[in-house]
Every structure is written in structure tokens, then in C-alpha cells.
Coordinates of C-alpha atoms in Angstrom, one line a residue:
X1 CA -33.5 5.8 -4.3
X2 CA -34.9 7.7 -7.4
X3 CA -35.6 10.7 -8.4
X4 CA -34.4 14.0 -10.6
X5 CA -33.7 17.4 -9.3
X6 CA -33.3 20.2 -12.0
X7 CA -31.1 21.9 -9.5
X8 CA -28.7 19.3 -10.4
X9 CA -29.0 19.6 -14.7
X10 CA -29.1 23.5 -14.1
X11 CA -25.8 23.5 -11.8
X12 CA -23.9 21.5 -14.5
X13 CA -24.7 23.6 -17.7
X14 CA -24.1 27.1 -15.7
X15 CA -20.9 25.5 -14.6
X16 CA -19.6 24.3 -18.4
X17 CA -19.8 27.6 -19.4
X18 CA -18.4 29.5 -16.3
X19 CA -14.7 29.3 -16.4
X20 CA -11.7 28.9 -19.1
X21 CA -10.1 25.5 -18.7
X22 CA -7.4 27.2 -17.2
X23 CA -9.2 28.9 -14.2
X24 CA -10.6 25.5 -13.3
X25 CA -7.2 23.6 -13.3
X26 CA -5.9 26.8 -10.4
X27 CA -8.8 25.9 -8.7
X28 CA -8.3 22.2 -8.8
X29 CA -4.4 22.3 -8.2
X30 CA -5.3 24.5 -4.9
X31 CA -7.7 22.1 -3.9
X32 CA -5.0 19.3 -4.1
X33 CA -2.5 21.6 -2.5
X34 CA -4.7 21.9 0.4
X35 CA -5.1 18.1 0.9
X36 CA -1.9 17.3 0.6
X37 CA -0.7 20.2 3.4
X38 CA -3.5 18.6 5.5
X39 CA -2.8 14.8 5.4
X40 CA -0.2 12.8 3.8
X41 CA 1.3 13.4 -0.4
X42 CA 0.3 10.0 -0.7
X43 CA -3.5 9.7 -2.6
X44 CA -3.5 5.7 -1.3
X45 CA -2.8 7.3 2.3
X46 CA -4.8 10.8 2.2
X47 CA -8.2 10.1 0.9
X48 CA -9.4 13.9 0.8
X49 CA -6.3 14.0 -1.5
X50 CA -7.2 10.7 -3.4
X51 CA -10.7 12.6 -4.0
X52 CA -9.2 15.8 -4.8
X53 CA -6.8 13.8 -7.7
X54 CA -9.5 12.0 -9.0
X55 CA -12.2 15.2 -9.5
X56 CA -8.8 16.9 -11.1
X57 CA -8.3 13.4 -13.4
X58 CA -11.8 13.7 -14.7
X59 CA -11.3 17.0 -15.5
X60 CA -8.1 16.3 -17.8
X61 CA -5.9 17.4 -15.4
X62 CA -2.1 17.1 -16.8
X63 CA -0.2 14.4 -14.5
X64 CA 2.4 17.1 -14.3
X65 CA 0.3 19.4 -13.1
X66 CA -1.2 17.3 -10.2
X67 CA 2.1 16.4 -9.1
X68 CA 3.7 20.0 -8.7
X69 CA 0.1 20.7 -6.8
X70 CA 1.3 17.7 -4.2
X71 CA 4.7 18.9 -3.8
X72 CA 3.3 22.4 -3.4
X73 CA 1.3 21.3 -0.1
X74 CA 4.3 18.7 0.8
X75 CA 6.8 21.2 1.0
X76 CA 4.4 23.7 3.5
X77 CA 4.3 26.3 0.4
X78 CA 0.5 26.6 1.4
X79 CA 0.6 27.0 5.1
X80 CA -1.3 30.5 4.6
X81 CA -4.2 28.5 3.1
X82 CA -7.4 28.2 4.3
X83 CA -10.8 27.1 3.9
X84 CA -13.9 29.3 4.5
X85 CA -17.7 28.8 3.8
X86 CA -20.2 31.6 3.4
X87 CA -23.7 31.4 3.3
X88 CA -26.5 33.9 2.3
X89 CA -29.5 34.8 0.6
X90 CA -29.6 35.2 -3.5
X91 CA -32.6 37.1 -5.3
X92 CA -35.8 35.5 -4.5
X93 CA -34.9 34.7 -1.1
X94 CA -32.8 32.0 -2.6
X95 CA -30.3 29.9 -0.5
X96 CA -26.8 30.0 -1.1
X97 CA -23.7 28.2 0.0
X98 CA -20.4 29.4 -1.0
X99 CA -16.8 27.6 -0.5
X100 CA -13.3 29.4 -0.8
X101 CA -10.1 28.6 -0.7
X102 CA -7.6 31.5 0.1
X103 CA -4.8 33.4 1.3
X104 CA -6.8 36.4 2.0
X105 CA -9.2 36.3 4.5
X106 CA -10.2 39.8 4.0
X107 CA -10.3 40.1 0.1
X108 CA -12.8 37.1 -0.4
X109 CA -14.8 38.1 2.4
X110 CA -14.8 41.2 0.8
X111 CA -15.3 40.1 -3.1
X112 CA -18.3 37.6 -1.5
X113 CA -19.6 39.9 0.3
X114 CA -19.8 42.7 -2.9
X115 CA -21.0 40.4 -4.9
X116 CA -23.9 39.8 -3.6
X117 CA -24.9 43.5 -2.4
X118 CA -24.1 44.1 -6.2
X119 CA -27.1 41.3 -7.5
X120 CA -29.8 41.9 -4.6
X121 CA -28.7 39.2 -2.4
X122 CA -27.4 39.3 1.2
X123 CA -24.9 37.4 3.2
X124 CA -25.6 35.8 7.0
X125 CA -23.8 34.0 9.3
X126 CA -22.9 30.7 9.1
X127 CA -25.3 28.2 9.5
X128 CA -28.1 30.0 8.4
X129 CA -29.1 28.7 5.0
X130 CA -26.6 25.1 5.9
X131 CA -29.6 23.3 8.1
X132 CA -31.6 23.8 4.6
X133 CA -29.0 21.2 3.0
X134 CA -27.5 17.7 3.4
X135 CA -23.3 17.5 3.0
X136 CA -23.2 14.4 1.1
X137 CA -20.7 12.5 -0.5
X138 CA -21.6 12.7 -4.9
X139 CA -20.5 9.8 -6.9
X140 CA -21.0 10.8 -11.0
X141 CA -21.4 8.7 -14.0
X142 CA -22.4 9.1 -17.7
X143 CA -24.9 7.4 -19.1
X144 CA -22.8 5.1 -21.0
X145 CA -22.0 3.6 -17.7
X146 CA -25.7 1.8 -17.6
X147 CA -29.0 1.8 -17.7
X148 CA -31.0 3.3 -14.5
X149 CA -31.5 0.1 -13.2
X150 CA -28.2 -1.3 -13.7
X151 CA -26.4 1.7 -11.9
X152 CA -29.1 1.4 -8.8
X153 CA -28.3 -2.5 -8.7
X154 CA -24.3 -1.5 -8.0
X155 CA -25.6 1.5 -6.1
X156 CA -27.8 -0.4 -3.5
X157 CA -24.8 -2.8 -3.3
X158 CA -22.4 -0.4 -2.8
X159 CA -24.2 1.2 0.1
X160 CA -25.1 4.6 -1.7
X161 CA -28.3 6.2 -0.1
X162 CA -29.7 8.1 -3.3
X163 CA -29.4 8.0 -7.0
X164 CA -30.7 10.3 -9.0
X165 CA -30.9 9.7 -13.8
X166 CA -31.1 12.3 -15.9
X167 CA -31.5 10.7 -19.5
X168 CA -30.9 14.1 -21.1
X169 CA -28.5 12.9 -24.0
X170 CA -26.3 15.8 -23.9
X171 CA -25.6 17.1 -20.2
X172 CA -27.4 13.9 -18.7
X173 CA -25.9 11.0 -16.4
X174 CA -26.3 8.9 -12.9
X175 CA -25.6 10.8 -10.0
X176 CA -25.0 9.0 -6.6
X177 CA -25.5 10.0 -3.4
X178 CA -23.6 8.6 -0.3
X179 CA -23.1 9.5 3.7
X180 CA -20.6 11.8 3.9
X181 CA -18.2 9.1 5.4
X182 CA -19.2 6.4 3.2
X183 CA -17.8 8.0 0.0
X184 CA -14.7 6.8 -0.2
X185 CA -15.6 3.0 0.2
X186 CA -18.8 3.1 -1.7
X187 CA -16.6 4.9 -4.7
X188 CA -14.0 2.3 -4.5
X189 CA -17.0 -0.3 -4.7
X190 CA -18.7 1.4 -7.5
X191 CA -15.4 1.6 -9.4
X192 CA -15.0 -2.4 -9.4
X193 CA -18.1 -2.8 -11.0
X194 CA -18.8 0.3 -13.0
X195 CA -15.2 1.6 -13.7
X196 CA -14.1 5.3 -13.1
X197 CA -16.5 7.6 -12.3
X198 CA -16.8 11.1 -14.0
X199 CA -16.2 12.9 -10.6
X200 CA -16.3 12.0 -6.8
X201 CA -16.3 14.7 -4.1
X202 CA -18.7 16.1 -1.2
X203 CA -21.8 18.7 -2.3
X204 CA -24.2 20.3 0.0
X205 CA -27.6 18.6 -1.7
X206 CA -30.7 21.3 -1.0
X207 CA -33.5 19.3 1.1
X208 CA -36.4 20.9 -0.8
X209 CA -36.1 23.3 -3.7
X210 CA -37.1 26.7 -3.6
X211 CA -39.5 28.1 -7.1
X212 CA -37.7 31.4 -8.6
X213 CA -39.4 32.7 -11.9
X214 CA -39.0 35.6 -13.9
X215 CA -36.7 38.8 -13.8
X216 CA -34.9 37.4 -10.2
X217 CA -33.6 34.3 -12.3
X218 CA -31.7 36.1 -14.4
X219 CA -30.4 38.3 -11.9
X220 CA -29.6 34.8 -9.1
X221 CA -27.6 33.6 -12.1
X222 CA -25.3 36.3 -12.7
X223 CA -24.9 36.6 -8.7
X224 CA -23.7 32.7 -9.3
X225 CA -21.3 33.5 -12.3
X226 CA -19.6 36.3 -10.4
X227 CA -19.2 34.0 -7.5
X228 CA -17.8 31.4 -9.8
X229 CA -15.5 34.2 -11.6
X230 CA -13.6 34.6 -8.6
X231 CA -10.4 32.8 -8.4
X232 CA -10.9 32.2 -4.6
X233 CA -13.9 30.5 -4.9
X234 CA -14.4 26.4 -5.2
X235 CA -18.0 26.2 -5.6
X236 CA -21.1 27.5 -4.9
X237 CA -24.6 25.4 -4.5
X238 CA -28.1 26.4 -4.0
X239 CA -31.8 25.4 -3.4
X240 CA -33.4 26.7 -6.4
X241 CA -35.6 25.8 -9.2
X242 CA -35.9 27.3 -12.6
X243 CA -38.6 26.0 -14.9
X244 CA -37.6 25.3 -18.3
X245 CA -38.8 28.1 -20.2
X246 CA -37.5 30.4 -17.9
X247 CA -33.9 28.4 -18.3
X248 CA -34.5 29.1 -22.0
X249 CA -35.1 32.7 -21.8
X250 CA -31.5 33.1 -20.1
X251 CA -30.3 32.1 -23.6

């Protein structure tokens, strides 16, 4: 249950700098909305919601602002809502996995689909680039949570399958890896003993990464950060793996 992926360290510096505060609340308050329509308003009852409430607490998320979300789904304001995954191929014959959330089928298929013609990438159906990850559960913690040992000690315990340190002192921290339907109990168990996490949801974690060097980095990146730009998108993950120095050069 160790190891470190730069996929991981990469992912979360592109995605500080991606988005205004306020485009990442609209994306968070849909993605509450969306759980509440689905299930029960109730967090303690709905644990897609409880997930969705916590990623949005960690993130600062006004209280306000999570409950209007609630009542939006409640009250059947987003019954035109709907959840849709794309997959394709970025520069370098990179994988890429893209969720959405919208009210217009045709103008994010559309937006996706421009995006990456525009940055030398090409979509495919579903399920083509998928089998190349795993959907896991991701459990995250700073590093002021505990030492490496410490958090794979409550880890192990808590029935987690991976956990991966990065010590870097500025973006670093514990990432944990669960079943898909084990996150909610082994979060609840991790919480008794480490506190709150920084964030809990599901990822799709690459199986193997895939080397991209040179001119094509820069180009995958700014296929990601259009992806990112767009309102209807939630996230987008990929098997990749940029050295440092070519990291660097991206400035």
C-alpha cells in the first residue's frame, strides 16, 4: 500500500490554478443538486449527497450556499440534469476521461468534442480508454494529519486498499485509496481517528502511466484547461506522466 504517482501532484497544481473560486463553487453546488434529486436531501440518508457536501465543505463552501443547492435538487428544479462521461485520446496518444454535468446534451457534446479536435486529440466511444483505469473511492489528507506510517496504520485499519505520500511541503499530502463501495465506511472510519479529511469522492485512478515529453505536454495541458474552463464539466483525469523538467518548462 505505497507508492507515489506524479499524475497525482500534477493533477492537483493544474487544478489550483484552473478556475476562479467562483466557477468551482457552480460546479460543486450542481454536483450537490444532482445528489440531492437522485436520493434523499438528507446527507445522513443520501451518501452520494453526504460525499458531495463534504468535497464542497473542504472547499469553503458557504453553508448557505450548500443548502439552496439541496433545496434546488429537492424541489425537482434539476430534473433536466444529467450526467455524461466522455472518453478520448489527448496529444501523445494520451488517455482521457471526462465527466459532465448538464442540461444540454448537445452543447457539451459539442464543446468536448471541439476541444479536443482544437488541441490534437480525439474523442471515442465509451469504454475505450475506461478499462485503462480503476473507479476508486479517494480519501485526502494533508500532511499535518501524520506521518506516512501513522496514516497507513489507520489506513490498513480502516480497510483502504492503497495509500499513496507525497512529502512535497507545499502541494503534498496522504492520498487514500478505497473500493468504490467501501468509501463511505472506510471515510467514516478514517474520520474517527484522523479527523476530517481534505476531500472524499470517487476518481478514475490510471493503472499504468503513459510518458509524454516535449512540445505534446504543453499542448495535453491546454487540451485539459479548456476542458476544465467549461462550466459543464466536473472533472477530467488522465494516464500521463510529465517529468519534472518538462513540468518546469510549462512555467
Amino acid at each position: 500500500m505505497a507508492g507515489h504517482s506524479k499524475f497525482k501532484n500534477i493533477m492537483h497544481k493544474k487544478g489550483r490554478a484552473d478556475a476562479a473560486r467562483s466557477k468551482l463553487f457552480s460546479k460543486l453546488s450542481r454536483d450537490i443538486t444532482i445528489a440531492a434529486k437522485m436520493g434523499m436531501p438528507d446527507p445522513a440518508m443520501n451518501s452520494r449527497l453526504r460525499l458531495a457536501v463534504s468535497m464542497a465543505k473542504a472547499e469553503s463552501m458557504p453553508k448557505d450556499n450548500i443548502e439552496r443547492a439541496i433545496k434546488k435538487g429537492a424541489s425537482g428544479e434539476a430534473d433536466n440534469m444529467e450526467e455524461i462521461r466522455y472518453e478520448g485520446r489527448g496529444p501523445g496518444g494520451i488517455g482521457l476521461i471526462v465527466e459532465t454535468l448538464t442540461d444540454n446534451r448537445n452543447r457539451t457534446a459539442g464543446n468536448v468534442r471541439s476541444f479536443f479536435t482544437k488541441f490534437g486529440g480525439q474523442l471515442s466511444d465509451t469504454g475505450s480508454v475506461s478499462f485503462m483505469f480503476d473507479r476508486l473511492g479517494e480519501i485526502k489528507y494533508p500532511l499535518k494529519a501524520g506521518d506516512a506510517d501513522t496514516i497507513m496504520e489507520a489506513a490498513i485499519e480502516a480497510g483502504a486498499q492503497d495509500v499513496e505520500t507525497d512529502d512535497d511541503p507545499e502541494d503534498g499530502g496522504h492520498t487514500i485509496y478505497t473500493a468504490f463501495e467501501d468509501l463511505n465506511e472506510v471515510a467514516e472510519s478514517l474520520t474517527k481517528s484522523l479527523g476530517d479529511p481534505k476531500s472524499t469522492g470517487f476518481v478514475w485512478k490510471p493503472q499504468a502511466l503513459t510518458p509524454i515529453t516535449g512540445d505534446p505536454v504543453r499542448t495535453l495541458m491546454k487540451l485539459i484547461d479548456a476542458l476544465n474552463d467549461d462550466d459543464d464539466v466536473q472533472n477530467v483525469y488522465g494516464n500521463f506522466d510529465i517529468s519534472d523538467e518538462d513540468l518546469e518548462a510549462l512555467g
